[in-house]
Coordinates of C-alpha atoms in Angstrom, one line a residue:
Chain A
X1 CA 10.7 51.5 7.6
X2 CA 10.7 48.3 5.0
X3 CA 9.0 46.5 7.6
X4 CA 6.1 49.1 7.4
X5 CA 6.6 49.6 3.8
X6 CA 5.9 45.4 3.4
X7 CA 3.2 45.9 6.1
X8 CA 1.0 48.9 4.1
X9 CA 1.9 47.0 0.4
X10 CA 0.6 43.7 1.9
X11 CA -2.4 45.4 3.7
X12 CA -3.3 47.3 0.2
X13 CA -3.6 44.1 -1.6
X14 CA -5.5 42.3 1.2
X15 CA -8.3 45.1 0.9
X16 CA -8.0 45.2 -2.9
X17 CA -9.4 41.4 -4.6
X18 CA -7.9 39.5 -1.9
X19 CA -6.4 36.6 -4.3
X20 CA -3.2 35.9 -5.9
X21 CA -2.4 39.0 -8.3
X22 CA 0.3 39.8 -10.1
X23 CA 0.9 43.6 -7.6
X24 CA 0.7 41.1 -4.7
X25 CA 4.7 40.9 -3.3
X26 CA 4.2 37.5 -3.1
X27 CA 2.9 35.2 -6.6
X28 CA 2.2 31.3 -5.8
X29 CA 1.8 30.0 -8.5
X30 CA 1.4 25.8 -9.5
X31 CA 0.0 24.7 -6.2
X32 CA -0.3 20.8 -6.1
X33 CA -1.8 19.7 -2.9
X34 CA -1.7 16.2 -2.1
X35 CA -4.3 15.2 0.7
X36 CA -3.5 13.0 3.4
X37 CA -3.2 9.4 2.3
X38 CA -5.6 6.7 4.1
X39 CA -3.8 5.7 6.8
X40 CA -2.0 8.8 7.6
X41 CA -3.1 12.2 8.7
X42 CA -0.1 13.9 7.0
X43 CA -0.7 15.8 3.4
X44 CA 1.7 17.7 1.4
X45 CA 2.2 20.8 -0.9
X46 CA 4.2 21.4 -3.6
X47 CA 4.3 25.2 -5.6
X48 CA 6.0 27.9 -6.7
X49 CA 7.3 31.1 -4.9
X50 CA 7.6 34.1 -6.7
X51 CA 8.7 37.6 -4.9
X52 CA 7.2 40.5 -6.9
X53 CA 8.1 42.9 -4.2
X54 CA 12.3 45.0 -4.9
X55 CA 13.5 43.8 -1.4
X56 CA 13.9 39.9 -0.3
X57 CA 10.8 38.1 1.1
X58 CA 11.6 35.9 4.2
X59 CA 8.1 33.9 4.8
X60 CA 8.1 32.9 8.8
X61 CA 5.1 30.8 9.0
X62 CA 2.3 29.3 6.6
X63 CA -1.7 28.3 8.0
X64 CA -4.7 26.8 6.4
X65 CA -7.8 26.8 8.4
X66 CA -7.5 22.8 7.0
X67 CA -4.6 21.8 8.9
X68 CA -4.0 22.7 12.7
X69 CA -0.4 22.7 11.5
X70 CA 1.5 23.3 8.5
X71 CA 5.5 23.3 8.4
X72 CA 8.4 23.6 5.5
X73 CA 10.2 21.2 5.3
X74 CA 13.4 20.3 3.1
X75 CA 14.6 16.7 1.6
X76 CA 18.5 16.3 1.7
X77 CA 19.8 13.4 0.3
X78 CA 23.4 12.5 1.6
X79 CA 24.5 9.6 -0.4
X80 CA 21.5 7.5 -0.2
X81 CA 20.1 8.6 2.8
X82 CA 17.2 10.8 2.6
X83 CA 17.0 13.2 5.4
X84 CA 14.0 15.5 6.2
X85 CA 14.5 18.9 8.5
X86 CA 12.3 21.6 9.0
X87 CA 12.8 24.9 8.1
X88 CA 12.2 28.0 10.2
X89 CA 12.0 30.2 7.4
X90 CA 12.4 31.0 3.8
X91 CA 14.2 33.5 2.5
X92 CA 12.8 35.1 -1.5
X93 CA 15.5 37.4 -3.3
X94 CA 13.6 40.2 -4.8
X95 CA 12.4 39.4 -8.2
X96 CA 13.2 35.7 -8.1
X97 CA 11.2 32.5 -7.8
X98 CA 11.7 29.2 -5.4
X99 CA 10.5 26.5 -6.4
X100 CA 8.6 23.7 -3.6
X101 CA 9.0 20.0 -5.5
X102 CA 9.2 16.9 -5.1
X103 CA 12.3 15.6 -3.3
X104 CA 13.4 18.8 -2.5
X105 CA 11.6 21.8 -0.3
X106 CA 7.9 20.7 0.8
X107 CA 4.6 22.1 3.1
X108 CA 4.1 19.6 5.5
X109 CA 0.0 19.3 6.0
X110 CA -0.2 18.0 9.6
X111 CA -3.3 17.7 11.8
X112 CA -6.2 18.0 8.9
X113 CA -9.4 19.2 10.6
X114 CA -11.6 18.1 7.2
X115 CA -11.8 15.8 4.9
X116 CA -10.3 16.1 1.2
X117 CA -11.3 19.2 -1.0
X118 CA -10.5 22.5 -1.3
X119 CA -7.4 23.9 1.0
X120 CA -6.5 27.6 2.1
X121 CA -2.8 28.1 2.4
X122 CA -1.9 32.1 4.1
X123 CA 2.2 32.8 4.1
X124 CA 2.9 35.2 6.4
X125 CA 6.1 37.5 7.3
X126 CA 6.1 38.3 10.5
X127 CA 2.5 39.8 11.2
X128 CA 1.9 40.6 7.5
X129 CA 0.1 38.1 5.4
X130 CA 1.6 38.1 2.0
X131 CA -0.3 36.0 0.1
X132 CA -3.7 33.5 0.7
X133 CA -4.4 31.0 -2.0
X134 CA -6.9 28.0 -2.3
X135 CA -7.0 25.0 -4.8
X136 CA -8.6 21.6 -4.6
X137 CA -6.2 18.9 -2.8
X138 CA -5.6 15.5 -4.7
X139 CA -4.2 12.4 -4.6
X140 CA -4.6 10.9 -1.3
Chain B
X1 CA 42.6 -21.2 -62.2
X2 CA 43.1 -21.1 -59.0
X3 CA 44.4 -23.8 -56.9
X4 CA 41.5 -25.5 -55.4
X5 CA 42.9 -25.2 -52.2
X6 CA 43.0 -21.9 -51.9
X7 CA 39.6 -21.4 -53.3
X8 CA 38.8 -23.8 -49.7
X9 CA 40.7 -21.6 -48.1
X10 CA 39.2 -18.3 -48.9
X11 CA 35.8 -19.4 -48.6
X12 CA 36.0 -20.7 -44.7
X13 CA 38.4 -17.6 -44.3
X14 CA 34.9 -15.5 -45.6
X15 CA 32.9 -18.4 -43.6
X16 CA 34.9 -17.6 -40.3
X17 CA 34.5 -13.5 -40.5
X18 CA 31.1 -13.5 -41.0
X19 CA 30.4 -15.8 -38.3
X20 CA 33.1 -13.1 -36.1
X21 CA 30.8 -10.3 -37.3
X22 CA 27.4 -11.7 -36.3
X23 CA 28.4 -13.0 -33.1
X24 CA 30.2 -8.9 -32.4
X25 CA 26.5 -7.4 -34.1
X26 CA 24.6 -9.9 -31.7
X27 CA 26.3 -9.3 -27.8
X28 CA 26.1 -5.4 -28.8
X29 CA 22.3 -5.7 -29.1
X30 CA 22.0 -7.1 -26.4
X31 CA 20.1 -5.1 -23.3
X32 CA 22.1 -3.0 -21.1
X33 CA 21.3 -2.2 -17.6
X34 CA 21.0 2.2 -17.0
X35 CA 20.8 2.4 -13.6
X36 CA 20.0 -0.6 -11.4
X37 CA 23.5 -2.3 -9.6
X38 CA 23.4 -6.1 -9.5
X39 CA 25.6 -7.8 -6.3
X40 CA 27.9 -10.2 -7.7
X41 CA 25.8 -12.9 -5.9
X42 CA 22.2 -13.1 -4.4
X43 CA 22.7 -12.4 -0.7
X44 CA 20.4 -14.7 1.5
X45 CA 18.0 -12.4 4.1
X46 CA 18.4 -12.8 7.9
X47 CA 15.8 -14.7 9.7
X48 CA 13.9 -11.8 11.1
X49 CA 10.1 -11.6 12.6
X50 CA 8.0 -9.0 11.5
X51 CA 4.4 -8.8 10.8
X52 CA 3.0 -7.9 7.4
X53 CA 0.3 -5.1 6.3
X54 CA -2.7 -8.1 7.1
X55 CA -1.2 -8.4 10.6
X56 CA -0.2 -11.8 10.0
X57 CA 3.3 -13.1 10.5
X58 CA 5.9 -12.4 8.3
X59 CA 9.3 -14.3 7.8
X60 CA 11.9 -14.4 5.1
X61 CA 9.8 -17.1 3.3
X62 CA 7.2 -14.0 2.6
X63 CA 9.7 -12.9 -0.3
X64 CA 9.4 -16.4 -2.3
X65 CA 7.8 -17.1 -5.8
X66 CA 8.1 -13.4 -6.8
X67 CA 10.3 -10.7 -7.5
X68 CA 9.8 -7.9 -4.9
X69 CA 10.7 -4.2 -5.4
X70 CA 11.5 -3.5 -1.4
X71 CA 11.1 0.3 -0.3
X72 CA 12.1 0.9 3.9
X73 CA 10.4 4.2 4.5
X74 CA 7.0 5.5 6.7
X75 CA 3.7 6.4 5.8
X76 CA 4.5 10.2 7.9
X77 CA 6.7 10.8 5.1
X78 CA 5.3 13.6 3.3
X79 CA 7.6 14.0 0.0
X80 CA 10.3 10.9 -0.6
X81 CA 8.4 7.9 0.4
X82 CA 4.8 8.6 -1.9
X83 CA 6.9 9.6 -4.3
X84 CA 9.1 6.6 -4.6
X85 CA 6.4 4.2 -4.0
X86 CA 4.1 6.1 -6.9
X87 CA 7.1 5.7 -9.2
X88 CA 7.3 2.1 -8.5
X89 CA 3.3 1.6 -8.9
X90 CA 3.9 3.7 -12.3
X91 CA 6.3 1.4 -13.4
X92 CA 4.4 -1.6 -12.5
X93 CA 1.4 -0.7 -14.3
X94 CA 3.6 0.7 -17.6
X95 CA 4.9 -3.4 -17.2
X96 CA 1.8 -4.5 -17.0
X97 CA 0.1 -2.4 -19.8
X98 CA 3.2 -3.6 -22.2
X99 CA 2.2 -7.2 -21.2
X100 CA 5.0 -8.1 -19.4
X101 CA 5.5 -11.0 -17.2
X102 CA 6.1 -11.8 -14.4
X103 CA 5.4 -8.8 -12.4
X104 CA 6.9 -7.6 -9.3
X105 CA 5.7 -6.6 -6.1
X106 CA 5.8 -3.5 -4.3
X107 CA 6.8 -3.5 -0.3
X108 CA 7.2 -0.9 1.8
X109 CA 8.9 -1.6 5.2
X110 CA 8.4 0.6 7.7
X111 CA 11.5 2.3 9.3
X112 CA 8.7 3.8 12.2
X113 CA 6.8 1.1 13.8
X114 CA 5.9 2.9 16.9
X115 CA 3.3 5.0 14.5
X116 CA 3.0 2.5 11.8
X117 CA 0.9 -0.2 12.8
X118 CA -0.3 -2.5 10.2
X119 CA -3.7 -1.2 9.7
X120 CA -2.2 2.1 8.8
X121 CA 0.2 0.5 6.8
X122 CA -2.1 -1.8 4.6
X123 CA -4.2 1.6 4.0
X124 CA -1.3 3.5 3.0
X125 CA -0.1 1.1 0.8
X126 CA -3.3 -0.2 -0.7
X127 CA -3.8 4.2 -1.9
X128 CA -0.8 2.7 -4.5
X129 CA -2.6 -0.2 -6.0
X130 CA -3.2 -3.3 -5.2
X131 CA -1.5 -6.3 -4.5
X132 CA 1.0 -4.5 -2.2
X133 CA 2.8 -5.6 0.4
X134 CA 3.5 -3.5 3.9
X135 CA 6.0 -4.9 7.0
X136 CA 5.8 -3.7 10.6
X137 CA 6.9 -5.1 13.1
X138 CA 9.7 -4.6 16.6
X139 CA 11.9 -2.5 15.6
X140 CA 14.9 -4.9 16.8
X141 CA 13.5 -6.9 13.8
X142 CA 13.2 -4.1 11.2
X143 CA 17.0 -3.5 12.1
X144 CA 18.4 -6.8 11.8
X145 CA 17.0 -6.7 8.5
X146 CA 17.5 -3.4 7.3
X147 CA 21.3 -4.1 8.9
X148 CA 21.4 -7.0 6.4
X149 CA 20.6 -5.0 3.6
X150 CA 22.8 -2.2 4.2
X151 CA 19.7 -0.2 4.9
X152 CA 20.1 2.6 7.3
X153 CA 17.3 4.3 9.1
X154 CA 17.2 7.0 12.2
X155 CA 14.7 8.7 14.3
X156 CA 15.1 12.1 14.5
X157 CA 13.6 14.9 16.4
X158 CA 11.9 18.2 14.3
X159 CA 11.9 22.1 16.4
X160 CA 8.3 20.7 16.8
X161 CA 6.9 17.9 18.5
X162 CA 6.5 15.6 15.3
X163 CA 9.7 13.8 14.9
X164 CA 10.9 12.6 11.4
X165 CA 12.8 9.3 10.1
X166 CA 15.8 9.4 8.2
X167 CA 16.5 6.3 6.0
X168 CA 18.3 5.3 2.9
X169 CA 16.4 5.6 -0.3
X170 CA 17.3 2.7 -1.9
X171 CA 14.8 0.3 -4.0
X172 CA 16.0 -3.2 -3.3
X173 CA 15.4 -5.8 -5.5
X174 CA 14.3 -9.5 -4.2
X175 CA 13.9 -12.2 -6.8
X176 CA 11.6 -15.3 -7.0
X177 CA 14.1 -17.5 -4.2
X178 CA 14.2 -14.8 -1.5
X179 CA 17.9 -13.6 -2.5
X180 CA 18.9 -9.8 -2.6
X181 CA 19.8 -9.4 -6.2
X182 CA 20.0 -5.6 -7.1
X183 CA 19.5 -1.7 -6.1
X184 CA 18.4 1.4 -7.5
X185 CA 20.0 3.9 -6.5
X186 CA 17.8 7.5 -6.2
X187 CA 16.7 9.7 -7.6
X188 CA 14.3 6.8 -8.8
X189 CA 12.4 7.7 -12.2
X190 CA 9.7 5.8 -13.3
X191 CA 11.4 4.9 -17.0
X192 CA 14.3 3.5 -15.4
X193 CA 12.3 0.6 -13.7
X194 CA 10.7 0.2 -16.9
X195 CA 14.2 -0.4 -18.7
X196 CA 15.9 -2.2 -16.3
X197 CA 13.1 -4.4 -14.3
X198 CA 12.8 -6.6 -17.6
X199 CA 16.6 -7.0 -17.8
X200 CA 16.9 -7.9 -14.6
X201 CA 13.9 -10.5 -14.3
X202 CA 15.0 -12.0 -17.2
X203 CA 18.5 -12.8 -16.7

Protein backbone atom coordinates (compact mmCIF):
# COMPACT_ATOMS: atom_id res chain seq x y z
CA UNK A 1 0.00 0.00 0.00
CA UNK A 2 2.90 2.86 0.83
CA UNK A 3 4.80 1.43 -1.89
CA UNK A 4 1.79 2.39 -4.25
CA UNK A 5 1.06 5.40 -2.35
CA UNK A 6 5.08 6.62 -3.17
CA UNK A 7 4.47 5.15 -6.65
CA UNK A 8 1.10 7.39 -7.63
CA UNK A 9 2.66 10.65 -5.46
CA UNK A 10 5.89 10.28 -7.55
CA UNK A 11 4.07 9.53 -10.87
CA UNK A 12 1.67 12.82 -10.19
CA UNK A 13 4.71 15.03 -9.90
CA UNK A 14 6.49 13.46 -12.92
CA UNK A 15 3.39 14.40 -15.15
CA UNK A 16 2.95 17.77 -13.32
CA UNK A 17 6.32 20.39 -14.24
CA UNK A 18 8.69 17.61 -14.04
CA UNK A 19 11.42 19.70 -11.96
CA UNK A 20 12.40 19.94 -8.44
CA UNK A 21 9.18 21.42 -6.47
CA UNK A 22 8.47 21.89 -3.21
CA UNK A 23 5.08 18.85 -3.45
CA UNK A 24 7.86 16.61 -4.96
CA UNK A 25 8.63 13.81 -1.92
CA UNK A 26 11.98 14.31 -2.64
CA UNK A 27 13.73 18.33 -2.62
CA UNK A 28 17.54 18.47 -3.81
CA UNK A 29 18.54 21.20 -3.24
CA UNK A 30 22.49 22.86 -3.51
CA UNK A 31 23.75 20.60 -6.18
CA UNK A 32 27.60 21.20 -6.73
CA UNK A 33 28.84 18.99 -9.52
CA UNK A 34 32.40 18.74 -9.94
CA UNK A 35 33.35 17.33 -13.54
CA UNK A 36 35.84 14.90 -14.05
CA UNK A 37 39.33 16.31 -13.63
CA UNK A 38 41.96 15.97 -16.67
CA UNK A 39 43.38 12.90 -16.21
CA UNK A 40 40.63 11.05 -14.63
CA UNK A 41 37.24 10.04 -15.87
CA UNK A 42 35.82 10.16 -12.32
CA UNK A 43 33.44 13.40 -11.26
CA UNK A 44 31.65 14.03 -8.14
CA UNK A 45 28.49 15.43 -6.57
CA UNK A 46 27.78 17.07 -3.60
CA UNK A 47 23.84 18.32 -2.41
CA UNK A 48 21.27 18.22 -0.28
CA UNK A 49 18.48 15.64 0.38
CA UNK A 50 15.36 16.80 1.65
CA UNK A 51 12.21 14.17 2.14
CA UNK A 52 8.98 16.21 1.86
CA UNK A 53 6.96 13.05 1.72
CA UNK A 54 5.40 11.74 5.95
CA UNK A 55 7.10 8.30 5.57
CA UNK A 56 11.06 7.64 5.23
CA UNK A 57 12.61 7.81 1.73
CA UNK A 58 15.24 5.06 1.03
CA UNK A 59 16.79 6.09 -2.52
CA UNK A 60 18.17 2.62 -4.20
CA UNK A 61 19.94 3.91 -7.15
CA UNK A 62 20.86 7.38 -8.93
CA UNK A 63 21.47 7.83 -13.10
CA UNK A 64 22.42 10.61 -15.33
CA UNK A 65 22.25 10.01 -19.00
CA UNK A 66 26.08 11.73 -18.51
CA UNK A 67 27.58 9.06 -16.66
CA UNK A 68 27.24 5.24 -17.50
CA UNK A 69 27.54 4.92 -13.73
CA UNK A 70 26.83 6.87 -10.81
CA UNK A 71 27.36 5.41 -7.08
CA UNK A 72 27.05 6.78 -3.27
CA UNK A 73 29.64 6.66 -1.76
CA UNK A 74 30.76 7.56 2.05
CA UNK A 75 34.23 8.93 3.45
CA UNK A 76 35.16 7.43 6.95
CA UNK A 77 37.98 8.65 8.47
CA UNK A 78 39.44 6.11 11.15
CA UNK A 79 42.33 7.91 12.81
CA UNK A 80 44.05 9.19 9.85
CA UNK A 81 43.04 6.91 7.41
CA UNK A 82 40.54 7.89 5.02
CA UNK A 83 38.34 5.09 3.86
CA UNK A 84 35.82 5.16 0.97
CA UNK A 85 32.79 2.44 0.75
CA UNK A 86 29.88 2.45 -1.28
CA UNK A 87 26.60 2.57 -0.20
CA UNK A 88 23.72 0.51 -1.39
CA UNK A 89 21.17 2.79 -0.23
CA UNK A 90 20.06 5.77 1.56
CA UNK A 91 17.70 5.91 3.96
CA UNK A 92 15.59 9.84 4.38
CA UNK A 93 13.47 10.12 7.68
CA UNK A 94 10.29 11.84 6.81
CA UNK A 95 10.56 15.55 7.00
CA UNK A 96 14.35 15.59 7.44
CA UNK A 97 17.31 16.61 5.22
CA UNK A 98 20.90 14.66 4.51
CA UNK A 99 23.24 16.43 3.66
CA UNK A 100 26.09 15.05 0.61
CA UNK A 101 29.59 17.13 1.41
CA UNK A 102 32.75 17.11 1.21
CA UNK A 103 34.51 14.49 3.28
CA UNK A 104 31.61 12.89 4.15
CA UNK A 105 28.65 11.14 1.81
CA UNK A 106 29.37 11.76 -2.05
CA UNK A 107 27.90 10.75 -5.86
CA UNK A 108 30.55 9.04 -7.50
CA UNK A 109 30.39 10.26 -11.43
CA UNK A 110 32.02 7.23 -13.18
CA UNK A 111 32.15 6.50 -16.87
CA UNK A 112 31.22 10.25 -18.37
CA UNK A 113 29.74 9.75 -21.90
CA UNK A 114 30.29 13.87 -22.61
CA UNK A 115 32.28 16.36 -22.09
CA UNK A 116 31.80 19.11 -19.18
CA UNK A 117 28.35 21.01 -18.96
CA UNK A 118 25.22 20.49 -17.86
CA UNK A 119 24.40 17.02 -15.89
CA UNK A 120 21.00 15.15 -15.28
CA UNK A 121 20.99 13.38 -11.96
CA UNK A 122 17.31 10.91 -11.52
CA UNK A 123 17.12 9.22 -7.72
CA UNK A 124 15.02 6.51 -7.82
CA UNK A 125 13.27 4.08 -5.14
CA UNK A 126 12.81 1.05 -6.38
CA UNK A 127 10.97 1.64 -9.77
CA UNK A 128 9.75 5.11 -8.79
CA UNK A 129 11.74 8.08 -9.82
CA UNK A 130 11.63 10.60 -7.00
CA UNK A 131 13.28 13.37 -8.20
CA UNK A 132 15.38 14.50 -11.72
CA UNK A 133 17.45 17.60 -11.37
CA UNK A 134 20.08 19.28 -13.84
CA UNK A 135 22.77 22.00 -13.12
CA UNK A 136 25.95 22.93 -14.92
CA UNK A 137 29.08 20.71 -13.59
CA UNK A 138 32.37 22.75 -12.56
CA UNK A 139 35.61 22.52 -11.54
CA UNK A 140 37.35 19.87 -13.29
CA UNK B 1 68.55 61.54 51.87
CA UNK B 2 68.87 58.45 51.05
CA UNK B 3 71.86 56.40 51.16
CA UNK B 4 73.37 56.46 47.90
CA UNK B 5 73.62 52.97 47.82
CA UNK B 6 70.33 52.17 48.10
CA UNK B 7 69.33 54.66 45.59
CA UNK B 8 71.93 52.08 43.18
CA UNK B 9 70.16 49.56 44.48
CA UNK B 10 66.62 50.34 43.68
CA UNK B 11 67.33 51.54 40.37
CA UNK B 12 69.04 48.09 38.88
CA UNK B 13 66.32 46.43 41.09
CA UNK B 14 63.74 48.71 38.59
CA UNK B 15 66.49 48.03 35.73
CA UNK B 16 66.31 44.08 36.35
CA UNK B 17 62.19 43.90 36.38
CA UNK B 18 61.78 45.68 33.43
CA UNK B 19 64.19 43.83 31.55
CA UNK B 20 62.12 40.34 33.26
CA UNK B 21 58.89 41.98 31.90
CA UNK B 22 60.02 42.58 28.30
CA UNK B 23 61.76 39.46 27.88
CA UNK B 24 58.01 37.53 29.54
CA UNK B 25 55.84 40.25 26.86
CA UNK B 26 58.32 39.17 24.04
CA UNK B 27 58.38 34.94 24.10
CA UNK B 28 54.39 35.38 24.55
CA UNK B 29 54.21 37.10 21.17
CA UNK B 30 55.83 34.94 19.69
CA UNK B 31 53.86 32.65 16.91
CA UNK B 32 52.26 29.47 17.98
CA UNK B 33 51.80 26.57 15.94
CA UNK B 34 47.48 25.50 15.77
CA UNK B 35 47.53 22.48 14.17
CA UNK B 36 50.69 21.15 12.30
CA UNK B 37 53.00 18.39 14.73
CA UNK B 38 56.76 18.88 14.35
CA UNK B 39 59.02 15.40 14.95
CA UNK B 40 61.46 16.07 17.40
CA UNK B 41 64.04 15.63 14.58
CA UNK B 42 64.04 15.67 10.70
CA UNK B 43 63.77 12.06 9.75
CA UNK B 44 65.91 11.24 6.54
CA UNK B 45 63.63 9.50 3.47
CA UNK B 46 64.47 5.92 2.34
CA UNK B 47 66.21 5.61 -0.93
CA UNK B 48 63.27 4.60 -3.06
CA UNK B 49 62.76 4.72 -7.11
CA UNK B 50 59.83 6.18 -8.40
CA UNK B 51 59.12 8.14 -11.34
CA UNK B 52 57.72 11.65 -11.22
CA UNK B 53 54.55 13.31 -13.06
CA UNK B 54 57.16 14.20 -16.34
CA UNK B 55 57.98 10.49 -16.39
CA UNK B 56 61.47 11.06 -15.45
CA UNK B 57 63.21 9.44 -12.58
CA UNK B 58 62.58 10.35 -9.22
CA UNK B 59 64.84 9.76 -6.14
CA UNK B 60 64.98 11.20 -2.63
CA UNK B 61 67.19 14.06 -4.02
CA UNK B 62 63.76 15.33 -5.87
CA UNK B 63 62.70 16.82 -2.35
CA UNK B 64 65.86 19.26 -2.13
CA UNK B 65 65.99 23.16 -2.20
CA UNK B 66 62.29 23.43 -1.28
CA UNK B 67 59.87 22.84 1.19
CA UNK B 68 57.30 20.23 -0.08
CA UNK B 69 53.75 19.81 1.17
CA UNK B 70 53.51 15.80 0.36
CA UNK B 71 49.79 14.35 -0.18
CA UNK B 72 49.80 10.09 -0.86
CA UNK B 73 46.43 9.73 -2.46
CA UNK B 74 44.89 8.88 -6.33
CA UNK B 75 43.53 10.80 -8.89
CA UNK B 76 40.06 8.09 -8.71
CA UNK B 77 39.46 9.71 -5.61
CA UNK B 78 36.38 11.47 -5.93
CA UNK B 79 35.94 13.52 -2.47
CA UNK B 80 39.28 13.51 -0.01
CA UNK B 81 42.08 13.73 -2.35
CA UNK B 82 40.74 17.15 -4.69
CA UNK B 83 39.75 18.30 -1.76
CA UNK B 84 42.95 18.16 0.22
CA UNK B 85 45.03 19.01 -2.74
CA UNK B 86 42.56 22.28 -3.50
CA UNK B 87 43.11 23.32 0.12
CA UNK B 88 46.73 23.05 -0.17
CA UNK B 89 46.71 25.03 -3.70
CA UNK B 90 44.35 27.61 -1.71
CA UNK B 91 46.86 27.99 0.74
CA UNK B 92 49.63 28.40 -1.51
CA UNK B 93 48.20 31.04 -3.43
CA UNK B 94 46.74 32.98 -0.04
CA UNK B 95 50.96 32.70 0.70
CA UNK B 96 51.74 33.88 -2.31
CA UNK B 97 49.16 36.82 -2.61
CA UNK B 98 50.47 37.90 1.12
CA UNK B 99 54.02 37.95 -0.40
CA UNK B 100 55.40 35.32 1.36
CA UNK B 101 58.53 33.56 0.66
CA UNK B 102 59.76 30.88 0.05
CA UNK B 103 56.88 28.89 -1.15
CA UNK B 104 56.20 25.36 -0.91
CA UNK B 105 55.34 22.75 -3.27
CA UNK B 106 52.53 20.58 -3.63
CA UNK B 107 53.01 16.55 -4.35
CA UNK B 108 50.70 14.18 -4.65
CA UNK B 109 51.97 10.54 -4.48
CA UNK B 110 50.04 8.10 -5.80
CA UNK B 111 48.92 5.23 -3.49
CA UNK B 112 47.34 3.48 -7.11
CA UNK B 113 49.97 3.08 -9.72
CA UNK B 114 48.39 0.34 -11.62
CA UNK B 115 45.73 3.26 -12.89
CA UNK B 116 47.90 6.23 -12.21
CA UNK B 117 50.40 6.47 -14.80
CA UNK B 118 52.32 9.62 -14.95
CA UNK B 119 50.50 11.24 -17.76
CA UNK B 120 47.36 10.95 -15.79
CA UNK B 121 49.02 12.06 -12.91
CA UNK B 122 50.81 15.36 -14.37
CA UNK B 123 47.10 16.19 -15.79
CA UNK B 124 45.50 15.78 -12.58
CA UNK B 125 47.80 17.66 -10.76
CA UNK B 126 48.51 20.39 -13.14
CA UNK B 127 44.01 21.03 -12.87
CA UNK B 128 45.62 22.44 -9.14
CA UNK B 129 48.11 24.96 -10.42
CA UNK B 130 51.13 24.93 -11.45
CA UNK B 131 54.42 24.05 -10.46
CA UNK B 132 53.09 20.76 -8.96
CA UNK B 133 54.74 17.83 -8.44
CA UNK B 134 53.05 14.07 -9.02
CA UNK B 135 55.13 10.45 -8.07
CA UNK B 136 54.22 7.07 -9.67
CA UNK B 137 56.06 4.55 -9.76
CA UNK B 138 56.18 0.27 -8.53
CA UNK B 139 54.33 0.03 -5.97
CA UNK B 140 57.21 -1.94 -3.86
CA UNK B 141 58.72 1.60 -4.09
CA UNK B 142 55.62 3.69 -3.13
CA UNK B 143 55.55 1.30 0.03
CA UNK B 144 58.93 1.52 1.18
CA UNK B 145 58.31 5.08 1.21
CA UNK B 146 55.08 5.48 2.41
CA UNK B 147 56.32 2.65 5.21
CA UNK B 148 58.98 5.27 6.07
CA UNK B 149 56.63 7.88 6.63
CA UNK B 150 54.23 6.11 8.59
CA UNK B 151 51.86 6.36 5.62
CA UNK B 152 49.43 3.61 5.18
CA UNK B 153 47.55 2.87 2.07
CA UNK B 154 45.26 -0.30 0.90
CA UNK B 155 43.45 -1.56 -2.08
CA UNK B 156 40.21 -2.30 -1.53
CA UNK B 157 37.46 -3.88 -3.52
CA UNK B 158 33.78 -1.80 -4.00
CA UNK B 159 30.16 -4.21 -4.49
CA UNK B 160 31.11 -2.99 -8.14
CA UNK B 161 33.82 -3.61 -10.28
CA UNK B 162 35.72 -0.23 -9.51
CA UNK B 163 37.91 -0.87 -6.56
CA UNK B 164 38.86 2.07 -4.18
CA UNK B 165 42.23 2.98 -2.11
CA UNK B 166 42.30 3.52 1.41
CA UNK B 167 45.18 5.67 2.65
CA UNK B 168 46.08 7.94 5.50
CA UNK B 169 45.21 11.57 5.05
CA UNK B 170 48.01 13.10 6.32
CA UNK B 171 49.93 16.31 4.74
CA UNK B 172 53.58 15.75 5.24
CA UNK B 173 55.87 18.32 5.42
CA UNK B 174 59.45 18.05 3.66
CA UNK B 175 61.89 20.98 4.14
CA UNK B 176 64.63 22.51 1.83
CA UNK B 177 67.37 19.25 2.87
CA UNK B 178 65.01 16.42 2.06
CA UNK B 179 64.13 15.79 5.93
CA UNK B 180 60.55 14.86 7.21
CA UNK B 181 59.89 17.78 9.50
CA UNK B 182 56.05 17.99 10.30
CA UNK B 183 52.25 16.71 9.71
CA UNK B 184 48.87 17.97 9.48
CA UNK B 185 46.68 16.05 10.67
CA UNK B 186 42.98 16.17 8.88
CA UNK B 187 40.52 17.51 8.55
CA UNK B 188 42.92 19.93 6.64
CA UNK B 189 41.49 23.63 6.33
CA UNK B 190 42.86 25.99 4.21
CA UNK B 191 43.64 28.79 7.15
CA UNK B 192 45.51 26.41 9.04
CA UNK B 193 48.28 26.10 6.35
CA UNK B 194 48.18 29.63 6.13
CA UNK B 195 49.06 30.05 10.02
CA UNK B 196 51.21 27.42 10.40
CA UNK B 197 53.26 27.01 7.00
CA UNK B 198 55.10 30.48 7.85
CA UNK B 199 55.95 29.24 11.41
CA UNK B 200 57.19 26.30 10.24
CA UNK B 201 59.37 27.58 7.28
CA UNK B 202 60.69 29.98 9.30
CA UNK B 203 61.98 28.28 12.21
Amino acid sequence: MNKLCLAVLALAWVAGCGGNSPAAPLLVTDLDIRAPRPGTEMGTAYLKLTNNHDEALTITRVSSPQFGRVELHETVSEGEVSRMRALSELEIEAGTTVHLAPGQKHLMLMQPRAGAGAVSLSFWSGEALLVSVTADSGGG
Amino acid sequence: MYPRNLIVALLLGVALAAGVLLSLRHSNDAPALKTATVLPTGLELPDFRLTDHTGAPADPSIFEGQWDLVFFGFTNCPDICPLTLQVLADARRRLAESGFEPLPRVVLVSVDPERDSAESLGAYINSFGTGNLGLTGPVTELRKFADALGIYFNKVGTATDFYTVDHSSVVIVIDPDGEYRALFSSPHVTDQFVHDLPILIRS
